[in-house]
Amino acid sequence: RIGKSPSSGINAEYGGLHPAVVQFDQYVATHGPANKWGEFEQQLFISLFVSHQEDDTMVDKMSQALPFKSAEQITSQIAWYRKYLKLETAKREALREWRENKRKPGGTKPTPPLNMTLDKIGEKKRQLYEKERQERLAHLSAYKVQKELAKVQAEEERLRKELSATEKEEKRRDLAARQREKVLAFKEKKQKEEEERRAREREEAKHQKSLRTVSSSDLLRLHQNNMKLVEKKQQREQEKIVAEFEQRERLERLKPRIEAKSDPGRLLQKTKGQINREKDRSSTVNPTIGSRGMPSRAVPSWRAGL
């Protein structure tokens, strides 16, 4: 490094080196080039510091981009880096003064360590190298920042998916729990109804059994009633038999009085109606219709009075 000298053995005059160079080297030797941060974290921090150094929300944005660093660590790193830039600027200013004195005739000669270093690296070459290094660093920082942001976004998306899956699983479990509760409630209801039905059946069976269980006095009374009913039935049957017997006797007594004689000649005799029609042919009365206009049937004389 330009103008570097070991921290040990520095006298009151800083070993012949400019104080700004010595202070910068001591600061870097004490805290390290990144204040004990990782290379990737330091590059991401520098990129965000350059982009948001005028922003009041710089700490919040760095906390989002650097999730493994606390706000106190980020604030401490910002203070360290600002002092680092301040010392680095002072060192560059000292180098600039040394170059100007070198160009002047009779100017102050640099100390041997600084002189030998600057003889190896020319001013123009150093500026180009520093410019290229800063450009590469900026591109690398931007790439790493984008990569880290993409990684953070992917992690957030994964967490969102896991959260969504967890919520779905919780909803499914809640639904299953509610379904189980409904099934258990339904089973309890059916079980209770079945127990009530069985209790009613037992009560009904008990009641029927009590109805079937009669005392001796009730049995005697029932027997007497049954005997009375049997006697009444027997009496009715006896009366029926007697009535049938009397009817048969009456019919037997009537049989000798009834005599039927055959008289074929009477079948050819004229009836009274025929005789009357022959007597009064001029009558307007229809021979087959009575005087009242109703159909009438002629009765033979031999059947009159029967």
mmCIF file of C-alpha atoms in Angstrom:
data_model
loop_
_atom_site.group_PDB
_atom_site.id
_atom_site.type_symbol
_atom_site.label_atom_id
_atom_site.label_comp_id
_atom_site.label_asym_id
_atom_site.label_seq_id
_atom_site.Cartn_x
_atom_site.Cartn_y
_atom_site.Cartn_z
ATOM 1 C CA ARG A 1 0.000 0.000 0.000
ATOM 2 C CA ILE A 2 1.157 3.587 -0.727
ATOM 3 C CA GLY A 3 2.814 5.322 2.196
ATOM 4 C CA LYS A 4 2.420 2.288 4.456
ATOM 5 C CA SER A 5 4.705 1.852 7.426
ATOM 6 C CA PRO A 6 4.433 -0.526 10.344
ATOM 7 C CA SER A 7 2.552 0.832 13.329
ATOM 8 C CA SER A 8 5.352 -0.256 15.657
ATOM 9 C CA GLY A 9 8.450 1.941 15.761
ATOM 10 C CA ILE A 10 6.670 5.161 14.791
ATOM 11 C CA ASN A 11 8.394 8.095 16.470
ATOM 12 C CA ALA A 12 7.095 11.582 17.159
ATOM 13 C CA GLU A 13 7.662 12.568 13.552
ATOM 14 C CA TYR A 14 5.711 9.429 12.311
ATOM 15 C CA GLY A 15 8.903 7.848 10.970
ATOM 16 C CA GLY A 16 9.280 10.469 8.295
ATOM 17 C CA LEU A 17 5.732 9.856 6.855
ATOM 18 C CA HIS A 18 2.862 12.276 6.602
ATOM 19 C CA PRO A 19 0.539 12.114 9.648
ATOM 20 C CA ALA A 20 -2.565 11.550 7.479
ATOM 21 C CA VAL A 21 -0.953 8.461 5.895
ATOM 22 C CA VAL A 22 0.032 7.053 9.274
ATOM 23 C CA GLN A 23 -3.406 7.703 10.814
ATOM 24 C CA PHE A 24 -5.190 5.971 7.927
ATOM 25 C CA ASP A 25 -2.852 2.962 8.147
ATOM 26 C CA GLN A 26 -3.316 2.718 11.893
ATOM 27 C CA TYR A 27 -7.106 2.954 11.552
ATOM 28 C CA VAL A 28 -7.178 0.178 8.969
ATOM 29 C CA ALA A 29 -4.743 -1.966 10.979
ATOM 30 C CA THR A 30 -6.872 -1.586 14.106
ATOM 31 C CA HIS A 31 -10.358 -2.210 12.617
ATOM 32 C CA GLY A 32 -9.541 -4.077 9.443
ATOM 33 C CA PRO A 33 -10.514 -3.089 5.885
ATOM 34 C CA ALA A 34 -14.198 -3.862 6.556
ATOM 35 C CA ASN A 35 -14.496 -3.412 10.342
ATOM 36 C CA LYS A 36 -14.726 -7.222 10.770
ATOM 37 C CA TRP A 37 -17.623 -7.525 8.309
ATOM 38 C CA GLY A 38 -17.665 -10.080 5.511
ATOM 39 C CA GLU A 39 -16.566 -9.091 2.034
ATOM 40 C CA PHE A 40 -19.996 -9.530 0.507
ATOM 41 C CA GLU A 41 -21.726 -7.694 3.355
ATOM 42 C CA GLN A 42 -19.206 -4.834 3.111
ATOM 43 C CA GLN A 43 -19.650 -4.475 -0.663
ATOM 44 C CA LEU A 44 -23.450 -4.450 -0.267
ATOM 45 C CA PHE A 45 -23.122 -1.911 2.559
ATOM 46 C CA ILE A 46 -20.910 0.399 0.436
ATOM 47 C CA SER A 47 -23.348 0.215 -2.495
ATOM 48 C CA LEU A 48 -26.311 1.123 -0.266
ATOM 49 C CA PHE A 49 -24.272 3.839 1.510
ATOM 50 C CA VAL A 50 -23.403 5.490 -1.807
ATOM 51 C CA SER A 51 -27.024 5.288 -3.012
ATOM 52 C CA HIS A 52 -28.735 6.465 0.198
ATOM 53 C CA GLN A 53 -26.151 8.492 2.110
ATOM 54 C CA GLU A 54 -28.366 11.585 1.856
ATOM 55 C CA ASP A 55 -31.516 9.656 2.769
ATOM 56 C CA ASP A 56 -32.877 9.653 6.323
ATOM 57 C CA THR A 57 -34.191 6.110 5.867
ATOM 58 C CA MET A 58 -30.784 4.687 5.013
ATOM 59 C CA VAL A 59 -30.657 2.566 8.171
ATOM 60 C CA ASP A 60 -34.093 1.074 7.504
ATOM 61 C CA LYS A 61 -33.229 0.199 3.910
ATOM 62 C CA MET A 62 -29.925 -1.347 4.983
ATOM 63 C CA SER A 63 -31.782 -3.381 7.619
ATOM 64 C CA GLN A 64 -34.042 -4.792 4.899
ATOM 65 C CA ALA A 65 -31.120 -5.609 2.610
ATOM 66 C CA LEU A 66 -28.978 -6.961 5.474
ATOM 67 C CA PRO A 67 -31.410 -9.062 7.515
ATOM 68 C CA PHE A 68 -28.606 -10.617 9.617
ATOM 69 C CA LYS A 69 -27.389 -7.251 10.915
ATOM 70 C CA SER A 70 -29.149 -5.269 13.627
ATOM 71 C CA ALA A 71 -29.859 -1.546 13.457
ATOM 72 C CA GLU A 72 -27.147 -0.870 16.073
ATOM 73 C CA GLN A 73 -24.553 -2.767 14.044
ATOM 74 C CA ILE A 74 -25.522 -0.894 10.878
ATOM 75 C CA THR A 75 -25.343 2.492 12.683
ATOM 76 C CA SER A 76 -21.886 1.605 14.082
ATOM 77 C CA GLN A 77 -20.702 0.529 10.622
ATOM 78 C CA ILE A 78 -21.944 3.811 9.114
ATOM 79 C CA ALA A 79 -19.963 5.814 11.705
ATOM 80 C CA TRP A 80 -16.868 3.667 11.089
ATOM 81 C CA TYR A 81 -17.127 4.025 7.320
ATOM 82 C CA ARG A 82 -17.579 7.799 7.498
ATOM 83 C CA LYS A 83 -14.392 8.093 9.566
ATOM 84 C CA TYR A 84 -12.706 5.720 7.129
ATOM 85 C CA LEU A 85 -13.656 7.992 4.198
ATOM 86 C CA LYS A 86 -12.507 11.038 6.127
ATOM 87 C CA LEU A 87 -9.067 9.524 6.832
ATOM 88 C CA GLU A 88 -8.808 8.247 3.279
ATOM 89 C CA THR A 89 -9.573 11.722 1.920
ATOM 90 C CA ALA A 90 -6.913 13.230 4.178
ATOM 91 C CA LYS A 91 -4.420 10.659 2.938
ATOM 92 C CA ARG A 92 -5.216 11.480 -0.677
ATOM 93 C CA GLU A 93 -4.829 15.183 0.043
ATOM 94 C CA ALA A 94 -1.393 14.503 1.561
ATOM 95 C CA LEU A 95 -0.375 12.559 -1.528
ATOM 96 C CA ARG A 96 -1.594 15.372 -3.741
ATOM 97 C CA GLU A 97 0.543 17.890 -1.808
ATOM 98 C CA TRP A 98 3.556 15.610 -2.063
ATOM 99 C CA ARG A 99 3.164 15.408 -5.842
ATOM 100 C CA GLU A 100 2.972 19.166 -6.156
ATOM 101 C CA ASN A 101 6.120 19.636 -4.035
ATOM 102 C CA LYS A 102 7.873 17.053 -6.150
ATOM 103 C CA ARG A 103 7.186 18.958 -9.373
ATOM 104 C CA LYS A 104 8.506 22.229 -7.933
ATOM 105 C CA PRO A 105 12.284 22.802 -8.299
ATOM 106 C CA GLY A 106 13.990 22.564 -4.924
ATOM 107 C CA GLY A 107 10.858 21.226 -3.338
ATOM 108 C CA THR A 108 10.801 19.041 -0.280
ATOM 109 C CA LYS A 109 12.023 15.591 -1.044
ATOM 110 C CA PRO A 110 9.755 12.836 0.069
ATOM 111 C CA THR A 111 10.791 10.313 2.589
ATOM 112 C CA PRO A 112 12.402 7.190 1.222
ATOM 113 C CA PRO A 113 9.443 4.810 1.717
ATOM 114 C CA LEU A 114 6.981 7.155 0.049
ATOM 115 C CA ASN A 115 9.475 8.068 -2.667
ATOM 116 C CA MET A 116 10.164 4.474 -3.562
ATOM 117 C CA THR A 117 6.439 3.640 -3.716
ATOM 118 C CA LEU A 118 5.584 6.573 -5.947
ATOM 119 C CA ASP A 119 8.500 5.826 -8.222
ATOM 120 C CA LYS A 120 7.001 2.392 -8.845
ATOM 121 C CA ILE A 121 3.456 3.632 -9.522
ATOM 122 C CA GLY A 122 3.116 6.715 -11.669
ATOM 123 C CA GLU A 123 0.399 9.237 -11.060
ATOM 124 C CA LYS A 124 -1.427 8.603 -14.288
ATOM 125 C CA LYS A 125 -1.267 4.840 -13.954
ATOM 126 C CA ARG A 126 -2.485 5.024 -10.399
ATOM 127 C CA GLN A 127 -5.459 7.226 -11.356
ATOM 128 C CA LEU A 128 -6.460 4.843 -14.126
ATOM 129 C CA TYR A 129 -6.093 1.894 -11.827
ATOM 130 C CA GLU A 130 -8.144 3.578 -9.129
ATOM 131 C CA LYS A 131 -10.853 4.570 -11.619
ATOM 132 C CA GLU A 132 -11.085 1.095 -13.080
ATOM 133 C CA ARG A 133 -11.139 -0.412 -9.618
ATOM 134 C CA GLN A 134 -13.996 1.864 -8.569
ATOM 135 C CA GLU A 135 -15.963 1.027 -11.737
ATOM 136 C CA ARG A 136 -15.449 -2.701 -11.271
ATOM 137 C CA LEU A 137 -16.381 -2.329 -7.646
ATOM 138 C CA ALA A 138 -19.551 -0.424 -8.544
ATOM 139 C CA HIS A 139 -20.560 -3.035 -11.141
ATOM 140 C CA LEU A 140 -19.783 -5.847 -8.767
ATOM 141 C CA SER A 141 -21.649 -4.152 -5.963
ATOM 142 C CA ALA A 142 -24.681 -3.537 -8.151
ATOM 143 C CA TYR A 143 -24.635 -7.151 -9.326
ATOM 144 C CA LYS A 144 -24.292 -8.432 -5.790
ATOM 145 C CA VAL A 145 -27.018 -6.113 -4.604
ATOM 146 C CA GLN A 146 -29.382 -7.340 -7.317
ATOM 147 C CA LYS A 147 -28.445 -10.917 -6.554
ATOM 148 C CA GLU A 148 -28.989 -10.417 -2.862
ATOM 149 C CA LEU A 149 -32.283 -8.629 -3.460
ATOM 150 C CA ALA A 150 -33.411 -11.458 -5.734
ATOM 151 C CA LYS A 151 -32.395 -13.911 -3.051
ATOM 152 C CA VAL A 152 -34.286 -11.945 -0.416
ATOM 153 C CA GLN A 153 -37.360 -11.722 -2.669
ATOM 154 C CA ALA A 154 -37.204 -15.462 -3.356
ATOM 155 C CA GLU A 155 -36.966 -16.113 0.353
ATOM 156 C CA GLU A 156 -39.919 -13.813 1.003
ATOM 157 C CA GLU A 157 -41.931 -15.593 -1.708
ATOM 158 C CA ARG A 158 -41.046 -18.941 -0.185
ATOM 159 C CA LEU A 159 -42.087 -17.702 3.242
ATOM 160 C CA ARG A 160 -45.358 -16.370 1.809
ATOM 161 C CA LYS A 161 -46.047 -19.730 0.171
ATOM 162 C CA GLU A 162 -45.246 -21.550 3.368
ATOM 163 C CA LEU A 163 -47.487 -19.162 5.272
ATOM 164 C CA SER A 164 -50.271 -19.657 2.737
ATOM 165 C CA ALA A 165 -49.841 -23.421 2.919
ATOM 166 C CA THR A 166 -49.870 -23.210 6.692
ATOM 167 C CA GLU A 167 -53.042 -21.123 6.656
ATOM 168 C CA LYS A 168 -54.696 -23.577 4.256
ATOM 169 C CA GLU A 169 -53.670 -26.479 6.468
ATOM 170 C CA GLU A 170 -55.034 -24.681 9.527
ATOM 171 C CA LYS A 171 -58.311 -23.984 7.726
ATOM 172 C CA ARG A 172 -58.508 -27.622 6.655
ATOM 173 C CA ARG A 173 -57.853 -28.759 10.207
ATOM 174 C CA ASP A 174 -60.466 -26.331 11.562
ATOM 175 C CA LEU A 175 -62.998 -27.592 9.008
ATOM 176 C CA ALA A 176 -62.179 -31.201 9.867
ATOM 177 C CA ALA A 177 -62.516 -30.398 13.575
ATOM 178 C CA ARG A 178 -65.913 -28.762 12.993
ATOM 179 C CA GLN A 179 -67.018 -31.775 10.941
ATOM 180 C CA ARG A 180 -65.916 -34.121 13.710
ATOM 181 C CA GLU A 181 -67.803 -32.029 16.247
ATOM 182 C CA LYS A 182 -70.935 -32.178 14.089
ATOM 183 C CA VAL A 183 -70.587 -35.952 13.674
ATOM 184 C CA LEU A 184 -70.087 -36.425 17.412
ATOM 185 C CA ALA A 185 -73.065 -34.190 18.168
ATOM 186 C CA PHE A 186 -75.197 -36.142 15.679
ATOM 187 C CA LYS A 187 -74.087 -39.456 17.202
ATOM 188 C CA GLU A 188 -74.841 -38.191 20.700
ATOM 189 C CA LYS A 189 -78.271 -37.003 19.559
ATOM 190 C CA LYS A 190 -79.059 -40.366 17.931
ATOM 191 C CA GLN A 191 -77.768 -42.229 20.968
ATOM 192 C CA LYS A 192 -79.915 -40.106 23.255
ATOM 193 C CA GLU A 193 -82.990 -40.657 21.054
ATOM 194 C CA GLU A 194 -82.302 -44.395 21.024
ATOM 195 C CA GLU A 195 -82.015 -44.461 24.812
ATOM 196 C CA GLU A 196 -85.265 -42.510 25.133
ATOM 197 C CA ARG A 197 -87.010 -44.892 22.719
ATOM 198 C CA ARG A 198 -85.768 -47.916 24.635
ATOM 199 C CA ALA A 199 -86.904 -46.322 27.906
ATOM 200 C CA ARG A 200 -90.371 -45.722 26.412
ATOM 201 C CA GLU A 201 -90.502 -49.324 25.193
ATOM 202 C CA ARG A 202 -89.551 -50.587 28.632
ATOM 203 C CA GLU A 203 -92.226 -48.409 30.227
ATOM 204 C CA GLU A 204 -94.812 -49.617 27.698
ATOM 205 C CA ALA A 205 -93.842 -53.250 28.244
ATOM 206 C CA LYS A 206 -94.033 -52.728 31.967
ATOM 207 C CA HIS A 207 -97.463 -51.143 31.619
ATOM 208 C CA GLN A 208 -98.725 -53.950 29.393
ATOM 209 C CA LYS A 209 -97.380 -56.498 31.821
ATOM 210 C CA SER A 210 -99.170 -54.746 34.653
ATOM 211 C CA LEU A 211 -102.371 -54.828 32.625
ATOM 212 C CA ARG A 212 -101.971 -58.555 31.988
ATOM 213 C CA THR A 213 -101.377 -59.211 35.649
ATOM 214 C CA VAL A 214 -104.840 -59.510 37.318
ATOM 215 C CA SER A 215 -105.830 -60.475 40.820
ATOM 216 C CA SER A 216 -107.831 -63.580 41.877
ATOM 217 C CA SER A 217 -110.979 -61.521 42.378
ATOM 218 C CA ASP A 218 -110.649 -60.138 38.867
ATOM 219 C CA LEU A 219 -110.221 -63.658 37.525
ATOM 220 C CA LEU A 220 -113.332 -64.824 39.360
ATOM 221 C CA ARG A 221 -115.366 -61.963 38.029
ATOM 222 C CA LEU A 222 -114.142 -62.604 34.504
ATOM 223 C CA HIS A 223 -115.017 -66.287 34.867
ATOM 224 C CA GLN A 224 -118.532 -65.470 36.041
ATOM 225 C CA ASN A 225 -119.049 -63.091 33.129
ATOM 226 C CA ASN A 226 -117.813 -65.730 30.723
ATOM 227 C CA MET A 227 -120.190 -68.308 32.206
ATOM 228 C CA LYS A 228 -123.099 -65.913 31.847
ATOM 229 C CA LEU A 229 -122.207 -65.316 28.225
ATOM 230 C CA VAL A 230 -121.974 -69.058 27.614
ATOM 231 C CA GLU A 231 -125.367 -69.644 29.252
ATOM 232 C CA LYS A 232 -126.947 -66.901 27.144
ATOM 233 C CA LYS A 233 -125.472 -68.390 24.000
ATOM 234 C CA GLN A 234 -126.701 -71.864 24.892
ATOM 235 C CA GLN A 235 -130.143 -70.466 25.651
ATOM 236 C CA ARG A 236 -130.300 -68.723 22.273
ATOM 237 C CA GLU A 237 -129.254 -71.884 20.511
ATOM 238 C CA GLN A 238 -131.904 -73.866 22.422
ATOM 239 C CA GLU A 239 -134.573 -71.334 21.529
ATOM 240 C CA LYS A 240 -133.553 -71.535 17.902
ATOM 241 C CA ILE A 241 -133.775 -75.287 17.912
ATOM 242 C CA VAL A 242 -137.257 -75.130 19.497
ATOM 243 C CA ALA A 243 -138.434 -72.558 16.957
ATOM 244 C CA GLU A 244 -137.193 -74.721 14.087
ATOM 245 C CA PHE A 245 -138.933 -77.755 15.540
ATOM 246 C CA GLU A 246 -142.242 -75.886 15.918
ATOM 247 C CA GLN A 247 -142.024 -74.625 12.357
ATOM 248 C CA ARG A 248 -141.464 -78.121 11.051
ATOM 249 C CA GLU A 249 -144.462 -79.382 13.047
ATOM 250 C CA ARG A 250 -146.667 -76.601 11.651
ATOM 251 C CA LEU A 251 -145.654 -77.443 8.123
ATOM 252 C CA GLU A 252 -146.364 -81.095 8.757
ATOM 253 C CA ARG A 253 -149.856 -80.238 9.941
ATOM 254 C CA LEU A 254 -150.545 -78.124 6.824
ATOM 255 C CA LYS A 255 -149.440 -80.736 4.267
ATOM 256 C CA PRO A 256 -152.752 -82.831 4.165
ATOM 257 C CA ARG A 257 -154.891 -79.757 3.375
ATOM 258 C CA ILE A 258 -152.997 -78.833 0.226
ATOM 259 C CA GLU A 259 -154.076 -80.834 -2.839
ATOM 260 C CA ALA A 260 -153.175 -79.989 -6.405
ATOM 261 C CA LYS A 261 -155.364 -81.418 -9.172
ATOM 262 C CA SER A 262 -154.595 -81.264 -12.857
ATOM 263 C CA ASP A 263 -157.435 -79.763 -15.032
ATOM 264 C CA PRO A 264 -156.187 -79.312 -18.610
ATOM 265 C CA GLY A 265 -159.625 -78.209 -19.804
ATOM 266 C CA ARG A 266 -159.655 -75.135 -17.697
ATOM 267 C CA LEU A 267 -156.528 -73.890 -19.438
ATOM 268 C CA LEU A 268 -158.612 -73.360 -22.594
ATOM 269 C CA GLN A 269 -161.452 -71.487 -20.889
ATOM 270 C CA LYS A 270 -161.886 -67.779 -21.454
ATOM 271 C CA THR A 271 -160.920 -65.475 -18.709
ATOM 272 C CA LYS A 272 -163.190 -62.808 -17.277
ATOM 273 C CA GLY A 273 -161.164 -60.165 -18.963
ATOM 274 C CA GLN A 274 -161.557 -61.788 -22.340
ATOM 275 C CA ILE A 275 -165.328 -62.075 -21.782
ATOM 276 C CA ASN A 276 -165.581 -58.442 -20.820
ATOM 277 C CA ARG A 277 -163.634 -57.354 -23.892
ATOM 278 C CA GLU A 278 -165.938 -59.337 -26.110
ATOM 279 C CA LYS A 279 -168.961 -57.718 -24.524
ATOM 280 C CA ASP A 280 -167.785 -54.195 -24.968
ATOM 281 C CA ARG A 281 -165.805 -53.964 -28.167
ATOM 282 C CA SER A 282 -166.565 -50.268 -28.484
ATOM 283 C CA SER A 283 -164.887 -49.387 -25.248
ATOM 284 C CA THR A 284 -162.020 -46.965 -25.622
ATOM 285 C CA VAL A 285 -160.228 -48.637 -22.833
ATOM 286 C CA ASN A 286 -157.273 -50.559 -24.031
ATOM 287 C CA PRO A 287 -157.842 -54.214 -23.233
ATOM 288 C CA THR A 288 -154.302 -54.509 -21.971
ATOM 289 C CA ILE A 289 -154.453 -51.236 -20.035
ATOM 290 C CA GLY A 290 -156.583 -50.712 -16.965
ATOM 291 C CA SER A 291 -159.132 -47.948 -16.484
ATOM 292 C CA ARG A 292 -156.513 -45.894 -14.753
ATOM 293 C CA GLY A 293 -154.017 -46.190 -17.560
ATOM 294 C CA MET A 294 -151.874 -48.678 -15.681
ATOM 295 C CA PRO A 295 -150.974 -52.030 -17.142
ATOM 296 C CA SER A 296 -153.113 -54.833 -15.642
ATOM 297 C CA ARG A 297 -152.921 -58.548 -15.826
ATOM 298 C CA ALA A 298 -155.923 -60.749 -16.343
ATOM 299 C CA VAL A 299 -156.567 -63.328 -13.608
ATOM 300 C CA PRO A 300 -158.327 -66.589 -14.541
ATOM 301 C CA SER A 301 -161.538 -67.404 -12.641
ATOM 302 C CA TRP A 302 -160.077 -70.592 -11.245
ATOM 303 C CA ARG A 303 -157.319 -68.554 -9.673
ATOM 304 C CA ALA A 304 -159.614 -65.973 -8.174
ATOM 305 C CA GLY A 305 -159.415 -65.838 -4.407
ATOM 306 C CA LEU A 306 -156.151 -67.729 -4.125
#
